[in-house]
Short mmCIF file of N, CA and C in Angstrom, two decimals:
data_model
loop_
_atom_site.label_atom_id
_atom_site.label_comp_id
_atom_site.label_asym_id
_atom_site.label_seq_id
_atom_site.Cartn_x
_atom_site.Cartn_y
_atom_site.Cartn_z
N UNK E 714 -24.98 -28.56 10.09
CA UNK E 714 -23.90 -29.51 10.14
C UNK E 714 -22.59 -28.87 9.66
N UNK E 715 -22.69 -27.93 8.72
CA UNK E 715 -21.49 -27.26 8.22
C UNK E 715 -20.81 -26.46 9.34
N UNK E 716 -21.62 -25.86 10.22
CA UNK E 716 -21.05 -25.09 11.33
C UNK E 716 -20.31 -26.01 12.29
N UNK E 717 -20.86 -27.19 12.54
CA UNK E 717 -20.20 -28.16 13.42
C UNK E 717 -18.90 -28.63 12.79
N UNK E 718 -18.94 -28.89 11.48
CA UNK E 718 -17.73 -29.31 10.77
C UNK E 718 -16.64 -28.23 10.88
N UNK E 719 -17.04 -26.96 10.73
CA UNK E 719 -16.08 -25.86 10.86
C UNK E 719 -15.47 -25.80 12.25
N UNK E 720 -16.28 -26.03 13.27
CA UNK E 720 -15.77 -26.05 14.64
C UNK E 720 -14.77 -27.18 14.84
N UNK E 721 -15.06 -28.36 14.29
CA UNK E 721 -14.15 -29.49 14.42
C UNK E 721 -12.81 -29.21 13.75
N UNK E 722 -12.84 -28.53 12.61
CA UNK E 722 -11.60 -28.18 11.91
C UNK E 722 -10.77 -27.25 12.78
N UNK E 723 -11.42 -26.23 13.36
CA UNK E 723 -10.70 -25.28 14.21
C UNK E 723 -10.11 -25.99 15.42
N UNK E 724 -10.91 -26.84 16.07
CA UNK E 724 -10.45 -27.49 17.29
C UNK E 724 -9.41 -28.58 17.04
N UNK E 725 -9.28 -29.04 15.80
CA UNK E 725 -8.29 -30.08 15.52
C UNK E 725 -6.89 -29.49 15.32
N UNK E 726 -6.79 -28.17 15.31
CA UNK E 726 -5.49 -27.51 15.14
C UNK E 726 -4.77 -27.39 16.47
N UNK E 727 -4.08 -26.30 16.65
CA UNK E 727 -3.32 -26.03 17.87
C UNK E 727 -4.25 -25.96 19.07
N UNK E 728 -3.85 -26.53 20.21
CA UNK E 728 -4.69 -26.45 21.41
C UNK E 728 -4.88 -24.99 21.84
N UNK E 729 -6.09 -24.67 22.25
CA UNK E 729 -6.41 -23.32 22.70
C UNK E 729 -7.62 -23.38 23.63
N UNK E 730 -7.90 -22.31 24.30
CA UNK E 730 -8.99 -22.28 25.27
C UNK E 730 -10.09 -21.31 24.84
N UNK E 731 -10.15 -20.98 23.59
CA UNK E 731 -11.12 -20.04 23.09
C UNK E 731 -12.48 -20.72 22.94
N UNK E 732 -13.56 -19.98 23.17
CA UNK E 732 -14.91 -20.50 22.98
C UNK E 732 -15.45 -20.03 21.65
N UNK E 733 -16.27 -20.86 21.01
CA UNK E 733 -16.86 -20.52 19.73
C UNK E 733 -18.36 -20.68 19.81
N UNK E 734 -19.08 -19.80 19.16
CA UNK E 734 -20.52 -19.91 19.06
C UNK E 734 -20.83 -20.54 17.71
N UNK E 735 -21.54 -21.65 17.72
CA UNK E 735 -21.88 -22.34 16.49
C UNK E 735 -23.34 -22.03 16.18
N UNK E 736 -23.57 -21.30 15.11
CA UNK E 736 -24.93 -20.94 14.73
C UNK E 736 -25.38 -21.82 13.58
N UNK E 737 -26.58 -22.29 13.68
CA UNK E 737 -27.13 -23.14 12.63
C UNK E 737 -28.63 -23.28 12.84
N UNK E 738 -29.29 -24.07 12.02
CA UNK E 738 -30.73 -24.23 12.17
C UNK E 738 -31.06 -24.90 13.50
N UNK E 739 -32.24 -24.60 14.06
CA UNK E 739 -32.60 -25.16 15.37
C UNK E 739 -32.89 -26.67 15.33
N UNK E 740 -33.19 -27.19 14.16
CA UNK E 740 -33.46 -28.63 14.06
C UNK E 740 -32.23 -29.33 13.49
N UNK E 741 -31.97 -30.54 13.96
CA UNK E 741 -30.78 -31.26 13.46
C UNK E 741 -30.95 -31.70 12.00
N UNK E 742 -29.85 -31.72 11.30
CA UNK E 742 -29.83 -32.24 9.93
C UNK E 742 -29.96 -33.76 9.97
N UNK E 743 -29.33 -34.37 10.96
CA UNK E 743 -29.35 -35.82 11.15
C UNK E 743 -29.95 -36.13 12.53
N UNK E 744 -31.27 -36.34 12.62
CA UNK E 744 -31.86 -36.58 13.94
C UNK E 744 -31.52 -37.94 14.55
N UNK E 745 -31.16 -38.93 13.72
CA UNK E 745 -30.87 -40.27 14.23
C UNK E 745 -29.53 -40.76 13.69
N UNK E 746 -28.95 -41.79 14.33
CA UNK E 746 -27.72 -42.37 13.78
C UNK E 746 -27.90 -42.89 12.34
N UNK E 747 -29.09 -43.35 12.02
CA UNK E 747 -29.36 -43.82 10.66
C UNK E 747 -29.24 -42.70 9.64
N UNK E 748 -29.71 -41.50 10.02
CA UNK E 748 -29.58 -40.34 9.13
C UNK E 748 -28.11 -39.96 8.96
N UNK E 749 -27.35 -40.03 10.05
CA UNK E 749 -25.91 -39.77 9.96
C UNK E 749 -25.25 -40.79 9.05
N UNK E 750 -25.70 -42.05 9.13
CA UNK E 750 -25.15 -43.11 8.27
C UNK E 750 -25.36 -42.79 6.81
N UNK E 751 -26.52 -42.27 6.47
CA UNK E 751 -26.79 -41.92 5.07
C UNK E 751 -25.84 -40.82 4.59
N UNK E 752 -25.58 -39.83 5.45
CA UNK E 752 -24.64 -38.77 5.09
C UNK E 752 -23.23 -39.31 4.93
N UNK E 753 -22.85 -40.22 5.83
CA UNK E 753 -21.50 -40.81 5.78
C UNK E 753 -21.34 -41.65 4.51
N UNK E 754 -22.35 -42.45 4.19
CA UNK E 754 -22.28 -43.31 3.01
C UNK E 754 -22.20 -42.49 1.72
N UNK E 755 -22.74 -41.28 1.75
CA UNK E 755 -22.76 -40.44 0.55
C UNK E 755 -21.50 -39.59 0.40
N UNK E 756 -20.58 -39.67 1.37
CA UNK E 756 -19.36 -38.85 1.27
C UNK E 756 -18.60 -39.18 0.00
N UNK E 757 -18.23 -38.15 -0.67
CA UNK E 757 -17.37 -38.35 -1.84
C UNK E 757 -16.51 -37.12 -2.00
N UNK E 758 -15.44 -37.30 -2.62
CA UNK E 758 -14.52 -36.19 -2.87
C UNK E 758 -13.78 -36.50 -4.17
N UNK E 759 -12.97 -35.57 -4.60
CA UNK E 759 -12.19 -35.80 -5.80
C UNK E 759 -11.12 -36.86 -5.55
N UNK E 760 -10.88 -37.15 -4.29
CA UNK E 760 -9.85 -38.12 -3.94
C UNK E 760 -10.40 -39.09 -2.91
N UNK E 761 -9.80 -40.23 -2.85
CA UNK E 761 -10.07 -41.14 -1.74
C UNK E 761 -8.77 -41.27 -0.98
N UNK E 762 -8.78 -40.90 0.31
CA UNK E 762 -7.53 -41.00 1.07
C UNK E 762 -7.18 -42.45 1.35
N UNK E 763 -5.92 -42.69 1.63
CA UNK E 763 -5.52 -44.01 2.09
C UNK E 763 -6.16 -44.23 3.46
N UNK E 764 -6.41 -45.46 3.79
CA UNK E 764 -7.08 -45.79 5.05
C UNK E 764 -6.30 -45.24 6.24
N UNK E 765 -4.98 -45.38 6.24
CA UNK E 765 -4.18 -44.89 7.37
C UNK E 765 -4.30 -43.38 7.52
N UNK E 766 -4.33 -42.65 6.42
CA UNK E 766 -4.47 -41.19 6.48
C UNK E 766 -5.86 -40.81 7.00
N UNK E 767 -6.88 -41.55 6.58
CA UNK E 767 -8.24 -41.28 7.06
C UNK E 767 -8.34 -41.54 8.56
N UNK E 768 -7.79 -42.67 9.02
CA UNK E 768 -7.86 -43.00 10.45
C UNK E 768 -7.10 -41.98 11.30
N UNK E 769 -5.94 -41.54 10.82
CA UNK E 769 -5.17 -40.52 11.55
C UNK E 769 -5.95 -39.21 11.60
N UNK E 770 -6.55 -38.84 10.51
CA UNK E 770 -7.35 -37.62 10.46
C UNK E 770 -8.57 -37.74 11.38
N UNK E 771 -9.20 -38.91 11.40
CA UNK E 771 -10.37 -39.15 12.25
C UNK E 771 -10.00 -38.97 13.72
N UNK E 772 -8.86 -39.53 14.11
CA UNK E 772 -8.42 -39.40 15.51
C UNK E 772 -8.08 -37.95 15.86
N UNK E 773 -7.40 -37.26 14.94
CA UNK E 773 -7.00 -35.88 15.19
C UNK E 773 -8.23 -34.97 15.30
N UNK E 774 -9.15 -35.10 14.37
CA UNK E 774 -10.34 -34.26 14.36
C UNK E 774 -11.25 -34.60 15.54
N UNK E 775 -11.34 -35.88 15.88
CA UNK E 775 -12.22 -36.29 16.97
C UNK E 775 -11.67 -36.06 18.36
N UNK E 776 -10.40 -35.69 18.47
CA UNK E 776 -9.78 -35.52 19.79
C UNK E 776 -10.51 -34.51 20.66
N UNK E 777 -11.10 -33.49 20.05
CA UNK E 777 -11.80 -32.47 20.84
C UNK E 777 -13.10 -33.00 21.44
N UNK E 778 -13.55 -34.16 21.00
CA UNK E 778 -14.80 -34.75 21.49
C UNK E 778 -14.58 -35.81 22.56
N UNK E 779 -13.33 -36.02 22.96
CA UNK E 779 -13.03 -37.14 23.86
C UNK E 779 -13.71 -37.04 25.21
N UNK E 780 -14.03 -35.86 25.68
CA UNK E 780 -14.68 -35.70 26.98
C UNK E 780 -16.20 -35.66 26.89
N UNK E 781 -16.74 -35.65 25.69
CA UNK E 781 -18.20 -35.59 25.52
C UNK E 781 -18.82 -36.93 25.89
N UNK E 782 -19.84 -36.90 26.71
CA UNK E 782 -20.53 -38.14 27.12
C UNK E 782 -21.50 -38.61 26.05
N UNK E 783 -21.97 -37.69 25.23
CA UNK E 783 -22.91 -38.04 24.16
C UNK E 783 -22.58 -37.20 22.94
N UNK E 784 -22.40 -37.85 21.81
CA UNK E 784 -22.14 -37.15 20.56
C UNK E 784 -23.38 -37.31 19.69
N UNK E 785 -24.01 -36.19 19.36
CA UNK E 785 -25.25 -36.24 18.59
C UNK E 785 -24.97 -36.65 17.14
N UNK E 786 -25.98 -37.16 16.44
CA UNK E 786 -25.78 -37.64 15.06
C UNK E 786 -25.25 -36.57 14.10
N UNK E 787 -25.63 -35.30 14.28
CA UNK E 787 -25.07 -34.24 13.43
C UNK E 787 -23.56 -34.15 13.58
N UNK E 788 -23.08 -34.25 14.82
CA UNK E 788 -21.65 -34.19 15.07
C UNK E 788 -20.95 -35.42 14.53
N UNK E 789 -21.61 -36.58 14.61
CA UNK E 789 -21.04 -37.81 14.05
C UNK E 789 -20.83 -37.64 12.55
N UNK E 790 -21.86 -37.18 11.85
CA UNK E 790 -21.75 -36.99 10.39
C UNK E 790 -20.68 -35.95 10.06
N UNK E 791 -20.63 -34.85 10.84
CA UNK E 791 -19.63 -33.81 10.60
C UNK E 791 -18.22 -34.34 10.84
N UNK E 792 -18.05 -35.16 11.87
CA UNK E 792 -16.74 -35.74 12.18
C UNK E 792 -16.23 -36.58 11.01
N UNK E 793 -17.08 -37.44 10.48
CA UNK E 793 -16.67 -38.26 9.34
C UNK E 793 -16.36 -37.39 8.12
N UNK E 794 -17.18 -36.38 7.88
CA UNK E 794 -16.97 -35.51 6.73
C UNK E 794 -15.64 -34.78 6.83
N UNK E 795 -15.37 -34.19 7.98
CA UNK E 795 -14.12 -33.43 8.15
C UNK E 795 -12.90 -34.36 8.07
N UNK E 796 -12.99 -35.53 8.71
CA UNK E 796 -11.87 -36.47 8.66
C UNK E 796 -11.59 -36.90 7.23
N UNK E 797 -12.63 -37.14 6.45
CA UNK E 797 -12.49 -37.54 5.05
C UNK E 797 -11.84 -36.43 4.23
N UNK E 798 -12.32 -35.20 4.44
CA UNK E 798 -11.82 -34.07 3.65
C UNK E 798 -10.41 -33.64 4.06
N UNK E 799 -10.05 -33.82 5.34
CA UNK E 799 -8.75 -33.38 5.82
C UNK E 799 -7.64 -34.41 5.59
N UNK E 800 -8.01 -35.66 5.33
CA UNK E 800 -7.00 -36.71 5.12
C UNK E 800 -6.30 -36.49 3.79
N UNK E 801 -5.00 -36.77 3.79
CA UNK E 801 -4.23 -36.63 2.55
C UNK E 801 -4.68 -37.67 1.54
N UNK E 802 -4.78 -37.28 0.27
CA UNK E 802 -5.23 -38.25 -0.74
C UNK E 802 -4.21 -39.35 -0.96
N UNK E 803 -4.72 -40.52 -1.26
CA UNK E 803 -3.86 -41.64 -1.59
C UNK E 803 -3.51 -41.60 -3.06
N UNK E 804 -2.73 -42.57 -3.52
CA UNK E 804 -2.39 -42.60 -4.94
C UNK E 804 -3.63 -42.88 -5.78
N UNK E 805 -3.69 -42.30 -6.93
CA UNK E 805 -4.84 -42.50 -7.81
C UNK E 805 -4.83 -43.93 -8.35
N UNK E 806 -5.90 -44.63 -8.08
CA UNK E 806 -6.05 -46.00 -8.58
C UNK E 806 -7.42 -46.13 -9.20
N UNK E 807 -7.50 -46.86 -10.24
CA UNK E 807 -8.77 -47.04 -10.91
C UNK E 807 -9.41 -48.33 -10.41
N UNK E 808 -10.43 -48.19 -9.55
CA UNK E 808 -11.09 -49.35 -8.97
C UNK E 808 -12.27 -49.77 -9.83
N UNK E 809 -12.45 -51.08 -9.89
CA UNK E 809 -13.62 -51.62 -10.55
C UNK E 809 -14.71 -51.77 -9.50
N UNK E 810 -15.91 -52.13 -9.91
CA UNK E 810 -17.04 -52.23 -8.98
C UNK E 810 -16.85 -53.31 -7.92
N UNK E 811 -16.01 -54.32 -8.18
CA UNK E 811 -15.84 -55.40 -7.20
C UNK E 811 -14.69 -55.12 -6.22
N UNK E 812 -14.12 -53.91 -6.26
CA UNK E 812 -13.07 -53.55 -5.31
C UNK E 812 -11.67 -53.84 -5.83
N UNK E 813 -11.55 -54.51 -6.97
CA UNK E 813 -10.23 -54.76 -7.54
C UNK E 813 -9.82 -53.55 -8.37
N UNK E 814 -8.56 -53.33 -8.45
CA UNK E 814 -8.11 -52.24 -9.30
C UNK E 814 -7.20 -52.79 -10.38
N UNK E 815 -7.14 -52.05 -11.45
CA UNK E 815 -6.33 -52.44 -12.58
C UNK E 815 -4.92 -51.92 -12.37
N UNK E 816 -3.94 -52.81 -12.17
CA UNK E 816 -2.57 -52.35 -11.94
C UNK E 816 -1.97 -51.75 -13.20
N UNK E 817 -1.23 -50.66 -13.02
CA UNK E 817 -0.58 -50.04 -14.17
C UNK E 817 0.70 -50.77 -14.52
N UNK E 818 1.34 -51.34 -13.52
CA UNK E 818 2.57 -52.11 -13.74
C UNK E 818 2.28 -53.57 -13.47
N UNK E 819 3.03 -54.45 -14.10
CA UNK E 819 2.84 -55.87 -13.85
C UNK E 819 3.30 -56.27 -12.45
N UNK E 820 4.16 -55.47 -11.84
CA UNK E 820 4.68 -55.79 -10.52
C UNK E 820 3.72 -55.49 -9.38
N UNK E 821 2.61 -54.79 -9.66
CA UNK E 821 1.66 -54.45 -8.60
C UNK E 821 0.70 -55.61 -8.35
N UNK E 822 0.19 -55.74 -7.14
CA UNK E 822 -0.78 -56.80 -6.87
C UNK E 822 -2.07 -56.56 -7.63
N UNK E 823 -2.81 -57.62 -7.91
CA UNK E 823 -4.04 -57.51 -8.69
C UNK E 823 -5.20 -56.96 -7.86
N UNK E 824 -5.11 -57.00 -6.54
CA UNK E 824 -6.19 -56.49 -5.70
C UNK E 824 -5.60 -55.76 -4.50
N UNK E 825 -6.15 -54.59 -4.21
CA UNK E 825 -5.71 -53.84 -3.04
C UNK E 825 -6.26 -54.50 -1.79
N UNK E 826 -5.49 -54.56 -0.71
CA UNK E 826 -6.01 -55.14 0.52
C UNK E 826 -7.23 -54.37 1.00
N UNK E 827 -8.18 -55.05 1.64
CA UNK E 827 -9.44 -54.44 2.07
C UNK E 827 -9.20 -53.23 2.98
N UNK E 828 -8.24 -53.32 3.88
CA UNK E 828 -8.01 -52.22 4.81
C UNK E 828 -7.23 -51.08 4.17
N UNK E 829 -6.87 -51.23 2.91
CA UNK E 829 -6.14 -50.19 2.20
C UNK E 829 -7.08 -49.13 1.65
N UNK E 830 -8.40 -49.37 1.73
CA UNK E 830 -9.37 -48.44 1.17
C UNK E 830 -10.14 -47.74 2.28
N UNK E 831 -10.06 -46.43 2.31
CA UNK E 831 -10.79 -45.66 3.31
C UNK E 831 -12.29 -45.81 3.12
N UNK E 832 -12.74 -45.98 1.90
CA UNK E 832 -14.17 -46.14 1.61
C UNK E 832 -14.74 -47.34 2.37
N UNK E 833 -13.95 -48.40 2.55
CA UNK E 833 -14.42 -49.57 3.30
C UNK E 833 -14.72 -49.21 4.75
N UNK E 834 -13.94 -48.32 5.33
CA UNK E 834 -14.18 -47.88 6.70
C UNK E 834 -15.50 -47.10 6.78
N UNK E 835 -15.75 -46.25 5.79
CA UNK E 835 -17.01 -45.50 5.76
C UNK E 835 -18.20 -46.43 5.61
N UNK E 836 -18.09 -47.40 4.71
CA UNK E 836 -19.19 -48.34 4.47
C UNK E 836 -19.51 -49.13 5.72
N UNK E 837 -18.47 -49.62 6.40
CA UNK E 837 -18.67 -50.39 7.63
C UNK E 837 -19.32 -49.53 8.71
N UNK E 838 -18.82 -48.32 8.90
CA UNK E 838 -19.37 -47.43 9.93
C UNK E 838 -20.82 -47.08 9.64
N UNK E 839 -21.13 -46.81 8.38
CA UNK E 839 -22.51 -46.48 8.01
C UNK E 839 -23.45 -47.66 8.28
N UNK E 840 -23.00 -48.88 7.96
CA UNK E 840 -23.83 -50.06 8.18
C UNK E 840 -24.13 -50.26 9.67
N UNK E 841 -23.13 -50.07 10.51
CA UNK E 841 -23.34 -50.23 11.96
C UNK E 841 -24.24 -49.13 12.49
N UNK E 842 -24.04 -47.89 12.05
CA UNK E 842 -24.88 -46.78 12.51
C UNK E 842 -26.34 -46.98 12.12
N UNK E 843 -26.59 -47.53 10.93
CA UNK E 843 -27.98 -47.78 10.50
C UNK E 843 -28.68 -48.77 11.43
N UNK E 844 -27.92 -49.70 11.99
CA UNK E 844 -28.50 -50.75 12.83
C UNK E 844 -28.72 -50.29 14.28
N UNK E 845 -28.20 -49.14 14.65
CA UNK E 845 -28.30 -48.68 16.03
C UNK E 845 -29.70 -48.17 16.36
N UNK E 846 -30.02 -48.23 17.64
CA UNK E 846 -31.24 -47.63 18.16
C UNK E 846 -31.19 -46.12 17.86
N UNK E 847 -32.30 -45.52 17.40
CA UNK E 847 -32.29 -44.09 17.10
C UNK E 847 -31.89 -43.20 18.27
N UNK E 848 -32.00 -43.71 19.50
CA UNK E 848 -31.64 -42.92 20.68
C UNK E 848 -30.35 -43.42 21.32
N UNK E 849 -29.52 -44.10 20.55
CA UNK E 849 -28.27 -44.65 21.08
C UNK E 849 -27.37 -43.53 21.58
N UNK E 850 -26.67 -43.81 22.65
CA UNK E 850 -25.72 -42.87 23.24
C UNK E 850 -24.34 -43.16 22.65
N UNK E 851 -23.86 -42.29 21.76
CA UNK E 851 -22.57 -42.49 21.11
C UNK E 851 -21.50 -41.65 21.79
N UNK E 852 -20.32 -42.24 21.98
CA UNK E 852 -19.15 -41.55 22.50
C UNK E 852 -18.04 -41.66 21.47
N UNK E 853 -16.98 -40.92 21.67
CA UNK E 853 -15.87 -40.93 20.71
C UNK E 853 -15.28 -42.34 20.58
N UNK E 854 -15.12 -43.05 21.69
CA UNK E 854 -14.55 -44.40 21.62
C UNK E 854 -15.42 -45.33 20.77
N UNK E 855 -16.74 -45.17 20.85
CA UNK E 855 -17.64 -45.97 20.01
C UNK E 855 -17.36 -45.70 18.54
N UNK E 856 -17.15 -44.44 18.20
CA UNK E 856 -16.88 -44.08 16.80
C UNK E 856 -15.50 -44.56 16.36
N UNK E 857 -14.51 -44.47 17.24
CA UNK E 857 -13.19 -45.00 16.90
C UNK E 857 -13.26 -46.50 16.66
N UNK E 858 -14.06 -47.20 17.47
CA UNK E 858 -14.24 -48.64 17.26
C UNK E 858 -14.88 -48.92 15.91
N UNK E 859 -15.82 -48.06 15.49
CA UNK E 859 -16.49 -48.25 14.21
C UNK E 859 -15.51 -48.21 13.04
N UNK E 860 -14.58 -47.26 13.09
CA UNK E 860 -13.69 -47.09 11.94
C UNK E 860 -12.43 -47.95 12.01
N UNK E 861 -12.08 -48.45 13.18
CA UNK E 861 -10.84 -49.24 13.28
C UNK E 861 -11.07 -50.74 13.31
N UNK E 862 -12.22 -51.19 13.70
CA UNK E 862 -12.49 -52.63 13.78
C UNK E 862 -13.34 -53.06 12.61
N UNK E 863 -12.67 -53.51 11.59
CA UNK E 863 -13.34 -53.97 10.37
C UNK E 863 -13.58 -55.46 10.45
N UNK E 864 -14.75 -55.93 10.00
CA UNK E 864 -14.96 -57.38 9.97
C UNK E 864 -14.08 -58.00 8.90
N UNK E 865 -13.67 -59.23 9.13
CA UNK E 865 -12.79 -59.91 8.17
C UNK E 865 -13.59 -60.83 7.29
#
């Protein structure tokens, strides 16, 4: 999966026509969408990007997959990982377990809007992926729908 993530990082840069050989183990790290969901749900970093930065990064990194008719679960997990890691970090906020954060100033709202947290996009995408048929045919548009259409 690390090799796929590296390829996605390279392809998300300047357009080019170079071919790359991706070497890795012969068996997938994530054989099913449910396995990819577990990897996505476990994503963590020293920062949590703002939702807008994560979505922009997801679109930029995923652009190289737009012509693929089927995206395997390893690539799905790698796409989320790279998008999360490449997104610019948001402001540091101390969130409580219920999603509310403690404002440092009295002028700040008592709760961040749900779509303001990139973690909510990951949680939603992981939940939908867990519910999919293990042999589901995923395309880039399906993944974009996962991260942009949040239930209210």
